[in-house]
């Protein structure tokens, strides 16, 4: 795949470019829970220097009795928060039937790990002209991950971002095991941008910053991080969310690591340009 496009693919999202020399950070809560929670999170990540706002409105949960997301009302809150703070938004789509609604409002459509081989959804995303972030499945090989991306690419949508979010191994100390070798391998063998999700990969807040810095050093194009104003009160995955203060500290530390590998944090466009690009 890399030979087909030696310079790599650059995906433009609003006023942000993913896959170039600039390192991109996407941050926000795992799930949109309400207007106040989202506003506090959006303000915190924007002030710290994040480039995109993340937030789940449809949530694939292991238990059917767990919080499933706010749905369309949550999407409206997410869109409004992104506009207020000048941030493009990324949110997960779970099934093809949600695409008309999500594609109209969301800047990057996220495919979660459990849907990596939902081939009907992947084919439908191939027909959508919106960037897609494809998470690696919990037990997927790198080749299976790339084959899943090919379903989207073969449909005509070339705006695909790969996301390493940790895989299931025999290790039980952490929620998952972050496969940084897969990040370096994907950057070497494919032309697609590669994002790392250190929140799901570790499940432990104190490990998010070191794994984020390691991902930057390994050549990742960006991060997808969970940030919650009150992690202990989160309705979804609070145990793996950074506090706003810890996230701000990470953003201050990233430039030093990036400089060591001849990279830098992406310098975003202004809010007016982002709003106009929707």
Short mmCIF file of C-alpha atoms in Angstrom, two decimals:
data_model
loop_
_atom_site.label_atom_id
_atom_site.label_comp_id
_atom_site.label_asym_id
_atom_site.label_seq_id
_atom_site.Cartn_x
_atom_site.Cartn_y
_atom_site.Cartn_z
CA UNK A 1 0.00 0.00 0.00
CA UNK A 2 2.82 2.45 0.80
CA UNK A 3 4.33 2.01 -2.67
CA UNK A 4 1.08 3.25 -4.22
CA UNK A 5 1.44 6.58 -2.41
CA UNK A 6 5.00 7.03 -1.07
CA UNK A 7 4.27 10.47 0.33
CA UNK A 8 1.40 9.16 2.42
CA UNK A 9 -2.23 10.22 2.58
CA UNK A 10 -3.16 13.49 4.25
CA UNK A 11 -6.73 13.80 5.47
CA UNK A 12 -8.17 17.29 5.83
CA UNK A 13 -10.80 17.77 8.52
CA UNK A 14 -12.16 21.28 8.75
CA UNK A 15 -9.08 23.41 9.30
CA UNK A 16 -6.92 20.47 10.43
CA UNK A 17 -4.68 18.17 8.37
CA UNK A 18 -3.98 14.65 9.64
CA UNK A 19 -1.08 12.67 8.22
CA UNK A 20 1.35 15.50 7.52
CA UNK A 21 4.30 16.67 9.62
CA UNK A 22 1.99 18.12 12.26
CA UNK A 23 0.88 15.88 15.15
CA UNK A 24 -2.87 16.03 15.82
CA UNK A 25 -4.66 15.51 19.15
CA UNK A 26 -8.34 14.55 19.39
CA UNK A 27 -9.74 14.76 22.92
CA UNK A 28 -12.97 14.84 24.87
CA UNK A 29 -15.27 12.60 26.88
CA UNK A 30 -15.96 8.97 26.06
CA UNK A 31 -19.67 9.80 26.06
CA UNK A 32 -21.69 12.99 25.88
CA UNK A 33 -23.63 12.99 29.16
CA UNK A 34 -25.12 16.47 29.20
CA UNK A 35 -24.58 20.11 28.28
CA UNK A 36 -22.54 21.11 31.34
CA UNK A 37 -20.22 18.09 31.24
CA UNK A 38 -19.55 18.52 27.54
CA UNK A 39 -18.97 22.27 27.78
CA UNK A 40 -16.44 21.84 30.58
CA UNK A 41 -14.62 19.12 28.64
CA UNK A 42 -14.68 21.01 25.34
CA UNK A 43 -13.42 24.21 26.93
CA UNK A 44 -10.62 22.35 28.72
CA UNK A 45 -9.33 20.48 25.68
CA UNK A 46 -9.60 23.55 23.44
CA UNK A 47 -7.66 25.72 25.89
CA UNK A 48 -5.00 23.01 26.23
CA UNK A 49 -4.48 22.95 22.46
CA UNK A 50 -6.46 19.95 21.19
CA UNK A 51 -7.28 20.00 17.48
CA UNK A 52 -10.53 18.00 17.45
CA UNK A 53 -13.30 17.32 19.96
CA UNK A 54 -14.30 13.71 20.54
CA UNK A 55 -17.55 12.57 22.13
CA UNK A 56 -19.70 9.46 21.86
CA UNK A 57 -23.44 9.79 21.32
CA UNK A 58 -24.13 6.15 20.35
CA UNK A 59 -22.21 3.81 22.67
CA UNK A 60 -21.52 0.10 22.07
CA UNK A 61 -21.42 -1.27 25.62
CA UNK A 62 -20.52 -4.75 26.79
CA UNK A 63 -23.63 -4.83 28.98
CA UNK A 64 -27.07 -3.91 27.59
CA UNK A 65 -27.85 -2.33 30.95
CA UNK A 66 -24.97 0.15 30.80
CA UNK A 67 -25.38 3.74 29.58
CA UNK A 68 -25.93 3.54 25.81
CA UNK A 69 -25.40 7.21 24.96
CA UNK A 70 -27.72 10.18 24.44
CA UNK A 71 -28.28 9.59 20.74
CA UNK A 72 -29.44 12.48 18.56
CA UNK A 73 -29.85 15.00 21.42
CA UNK A 74 -26.25 14.29 22.40
CA UNK A 75 -25.14 14.81 18.81
CA UNK A 76 -26.66 18.29 18.82
CA UNK A 77 -24.77 19.13 22.01
CA UNK A 78 -21.54 17.85 20.46
CA UNK A 79 -21.98 19.86 17.26
CA UNK A 80 -22.77 23.02 19.21
CA UNK A 81 -19.76 22.56 21.52
CA UNK A 82 -17.45 22.02 18.56
CA UNK A 83 -18.66 25.19 16.91
CA UNK A 84 -18.35 27.25 20.09
CA UNK A 85 -14.74 26.22 20.57
CA UNK A 86 -13.69 26.06 16.92
CA UNK A 87 -13.03 22.31 16.93
CA UNK A 88 -14.06 19.75 14.30
CA UNK A 89 -15.76 16.75 15.91
CA UNK A 90 -15.30 12.98 15.84
CA UNK A 91 -17.93 10.50 16.99
CA UNK A 92 -18.65 6.80 16.60
CA UNK A 93 -21.17 5.38 14.16
CA UNK A 94 -22.41 1.89 15.05
CA UNK A 95 -24.57 0.88 12.11
CA UNK A 96 -25.23 1.89 8.52
CA UNK A 97 -28.67 3.25 9.42
CA UNK A 98 -27.02 5.99 11.50
CA UNK A 99 -24.88 7.25 8.62
CA UNK A 100 -27.27 9.84 7.11
CA UNK A 101 -27.60 11.58 10.48
CA UNK A 102 -23.97 11.27 11.52
CA UNK A 103 -22.40 12.12 8.16
CA UNK A 104 -24.40 15.35 8.04
CA UNK A 105 -23.01 16.65 11.33
CA UNK A 106 -19.77 14.81 12.23
CA UNK A 107 -16.38 15.68 10.74
CA UNK A 108 -14.79 12.24 11.33
CA UNK A 109 -16.85 9.05 11.54
CA UNK A 110 -15.34 6.62 14.02
CA UNK A 111 -15.64 2.84 13.68
CA UNK A 112 -15.16 1.15 17.04
CA UNK A 113 -13.06 -1.94 17.66
CA UNK A 114 -16.11 -4.21 17.87
CA UNK A 115 -17.27 -3.07 14.44
CA UNK A 116 -13.92 -3.38 12.67
CA UNK A 117 -15.25 -6.34 10.68
CA UNK A 118 -18.83 -5.13 10.31
CA UNK A 119 -18.50 -5.42 6.56
CA UNK A 120 -21.90 -3.92 5.77
CA UNK A 121 -20.99 -0.80 7.73
CA UNK A 122 -17.54 -0.65 6.12
CA UNK A 123 -19.03 -0.87 2.63
CA UNK A 124 -21.50 1.89 3.48
CA UNK A 125 -18.65 4.07 4.76
CA UNK A 126 -16.87 3.52 1.47
CA UNK A 127 -19.73 5.36 -0.23
CA UNK A 128 -19.56 8.32 2.16
CA UNK A 129 -17.22 11.19 1.38
CA UNK A 130 -16.23 11.82 4.99
CA UNK A 131 -13.06 10.88 6.86
CA UNK A 132 -13.32 7.57 8.74
CA UNK A 133 -11.24 6.57 11.77
CA UNK A 134 -11.02 2.76 11.88
CA UNK A 135 -10.08 1.24 15.21
CA UNK A 136 -8.25 -2.06 15.30
CA UNK A 137 -10.33 -4.93 16.67
CA UNK A 138 -9.62 -6.32 20.12
CA UNK A 139 -8.07 -9.52 18.75
CA UNK A 140 -7.38 -8.52 15.15
CA UNK A 141 -4.08 -9.04 13.43
CA UNK A 142 -2.53 -6.08 11.67
CA UNK A 143 -3.38 -7.62 8.30
CA UNK A 144 -7.04 -8.06 9.28
CA UNK A 145 -7.09 -4.41 10.33
CA UNK A 146 -5.67 -3.32 6.98
CA UNK A 147 -8.10 -5.56 5.09
CA UNK A 148 -10.96 -3.87 6.93
CA UNK A 149 -9.60 -0.50 5.80
CA UNK A 150 -9.54 -1.81 2.23
CA UNK A 151 -13.32 -2.29 2.35
CA UNK A 152 -13.69 1.47 2.84
CA UNK A 153 -11.00 2.38 0.33
CA UNK A 154 -12.42 0.02 -2.30
CA UNK A 155 -15.75 1.83 -2.05
CA UNK A 156 -14.10 5.06 -3.15
CA UNK A 157 -13.54 6.76 0.20
CA UNK A 158 -9.80 7.42 0.49
CA UNK A 159 -10.06 9.42 3.73
CA UNK A 160 -9.23 6.61 6.14
CA UNK A 161 -7.36 6.93 9.43
CA UNK A 162 -6.11 3.82 11.22
CA UNK A 163 -6.36 3.75 15.02
CA UNK A 164 -4.42 1.41 17.31
CA UNK A 165 -6.38 1.15 20.58
CA UNK A 166 -4.74 -1.82 22.23
CA UNK A 167 -5.34 -5.53 21.76
CA UNK A 168 -6.41 -8.31 24.10
CA UNK A 169 -3.48 -10.40 25.36
CA UNK A 170 -2.76 -12.64 28.34
CA UNK A 171 -1.79 -9.54 30.35
CA UNK A 172 -4.42 -8.59 32.94
CA UNK A 173 -2.75 -5.66 34.72
CA UNK A 174 -4.03 -3.29 32.05
CA UNK A 175 -7.30 -3.18 30.15
CA UNK A 176 -5.52 -3.92 26.85
CA UNK A 177 -1.96 -3.99 25.50
CA UNK A 178 -0.85 -1.07 23.33
CA UNK A 179 0.86 -2.46 20.21
CA UNK A 180 3.30 0.28 19.24
CA UNK A 181 5.12 -2.10 16.91
CA UNK A 182 1.90 -2.23 14.87
CA UNK A 183 1.92 1.57 14.70
CA UNK A 184 5.45 1.64 13.29
CA UNK A 185 4.64 -1.26 10.95
CA UNK A 186 1.50 0.43 9.62
CA UNK A 187 3.38 3.68 9.04
CA UNK A 188 6.07 1.79 7.14
CA UNK A 189 3.78 -0.40 5.02
CA UNK A 190 0.71 1.78 4.36
CA UNK A 191 0.05 5.32 3.19
CA UNK A 192 -2.72 5.87 5.74
CA UNK A 193 -2.37 8.11 8.81
CA UNK A 194 -2.14 6.20 12.10
CA UNK A 195 -3.71 7.43 15.34
CA UNK A 196 -3.19 5.95 18.82
CA UNK A 197 -5.85 5.68 21.55
CA UNK A 198 -3.88 5.37 24.82
CA UNK A 199 -7.03 5.56 26.95
CA UNK A 200 -8.53 2.26 25.80
CA UNK A 201 -5.08 0.76 25.33
CA UNK A 202 -4.22 1.02 29.02
CA UNK A 203 -7.41 1.68 30.98
CA UNK A 204 -5.26 3.39 33.62
CA UNK A 205 -5.12 7.23 33.75
CA UNK A 206 -1.51 7.38 34.96
CA UNK A 207 -0.36 5.41 31.90
CA UNK A 208 -2.06 7.60 29.31
CA UNK A 209 0.62 10.31 29.26
CA UNK A 210 3.66 8.00 28.98
CA UNK A 211 1.99 5.92 26.27
CA UNK A 212 1.00 9.10 24.43
CA UNK A 213 4.60 10.27 24.43
CA UNK A 214 5.76 6.82 23.33
CA UNK A 215 3.24 6.87 20.46
CA UNK A 216 4.55 10.25 19.33
CA UNK A 217 8.11 8.92 19.36
CA UNK A 218 7.05 5.77 17.46
CA UNK A 219 5.78 7.82 14.53
CA UNK A 220 2.03 8.02 15.13
CA UNK A 221 0.22 10.89 13.41
CA UNK A 222 -1.89 11.76 16.42
CA UNK A 223 -3.77 10.74 19.54
CA UNK A 224 -7.38 10.03 20.51
CA UNK A 225 -7.69 10.69 24.26
CA UNK A 226 -10.56 10.59 26.72
CA UNK A 227 -10.83 13.70 28.90
CA UNK A 228 -13.62 14.17 31.45
CA UNK A 229 -14.10 17.13 33.83
CA UNK A 230 -15.02 14.69 36.64
CA UNK A 231 -13.73 11.22 35.73
CA UNK A 232 -15.00 9.68 38.97
CA UNK A 233 -18.58 10.62 37.99
CA UNK A 234 -18.41 9.55 34.34
CA UNK A 235 -21.22 7.34 33.02
CA UNK A 236 -18.82 5.59 30.65
CA UNK A 237 -15.16 4.54 31.08
CA UNK A 238 -14.34 7.11 33.74
CA UNK A 239 -11.51 4.90 34.97
CA UNK A 240 -9.56 5.56 31.77
CA UNK A 241 -10.21 9.28 31.35
CA UNK A 242 -7.66 12.02 31.97
CA UNK A 243 -8.54 15.02 34.08
CA UNK A 244 -8.34 18.41 32.32
CA UNK A 245 -5.24 19.28 34.33
CA UNK A 246 -3.39 16.10 33.40
CA UNK A 247 -4.35 16.58 29.76
CA UNK A 248 -3.00 20.14 29.76
CA UNK A 249 0.28 18.87 31.22
CA UNK A 250 0.53 16.23 28.49
CA UNK A 251 -0.01 18.85 25.79
CA UNK A 252 2.87 20.86 27.26
CA UNK A 253 5.16 17.81 27.20
CA UNK A 254 4.39 16.60 23.68
CA UNK A 255 6.39 19.25 21.75
CA UNK A 256 9.67 18.16 23.33
CA UNK A 257 9.23 14.52 22.31
CA UNK A 258 8.00 15.47 18.86
CA UNK A 259 11.00 17.74 18.30
CA UNK A 260 13.32 14.82 19.02
CA UNK A 261 11.85 12.97 16.02
CA UNK A 262 11.63 16.05 13.77
CA UNK A 263 7.89 16.56 14.27
CA UNK A 264 5.72 19.24 15.82
CA UNK A 265 2.19 19.79 17.06
CA UNK A 266 -0.12 20.76 14.23
CA UNK A 267 -0.94 24.46 14.08
CA UNK A 268 -4.70 24.63 13.47
CA UNK A 269 -6.70 27.08 11.42
CA UNK A 270 -8.87 29.64 13.13
CA UNK A 271 -12.43 28.88 14.29
CA UNK A 272 -13.98 30.83 11.41
CA UNK A 273 -12.22 28.68 8.82
CA UNK A 274 -13.22 25.47 10.59
CA UNK A 275 -16.86 26.55 10.81
CA UNK A 276 -16.83 27.44 7.14
CA UNK A 277 -15.47 24.04 6.18
CA UNK A 278 -18.36 22.09 7.68
#
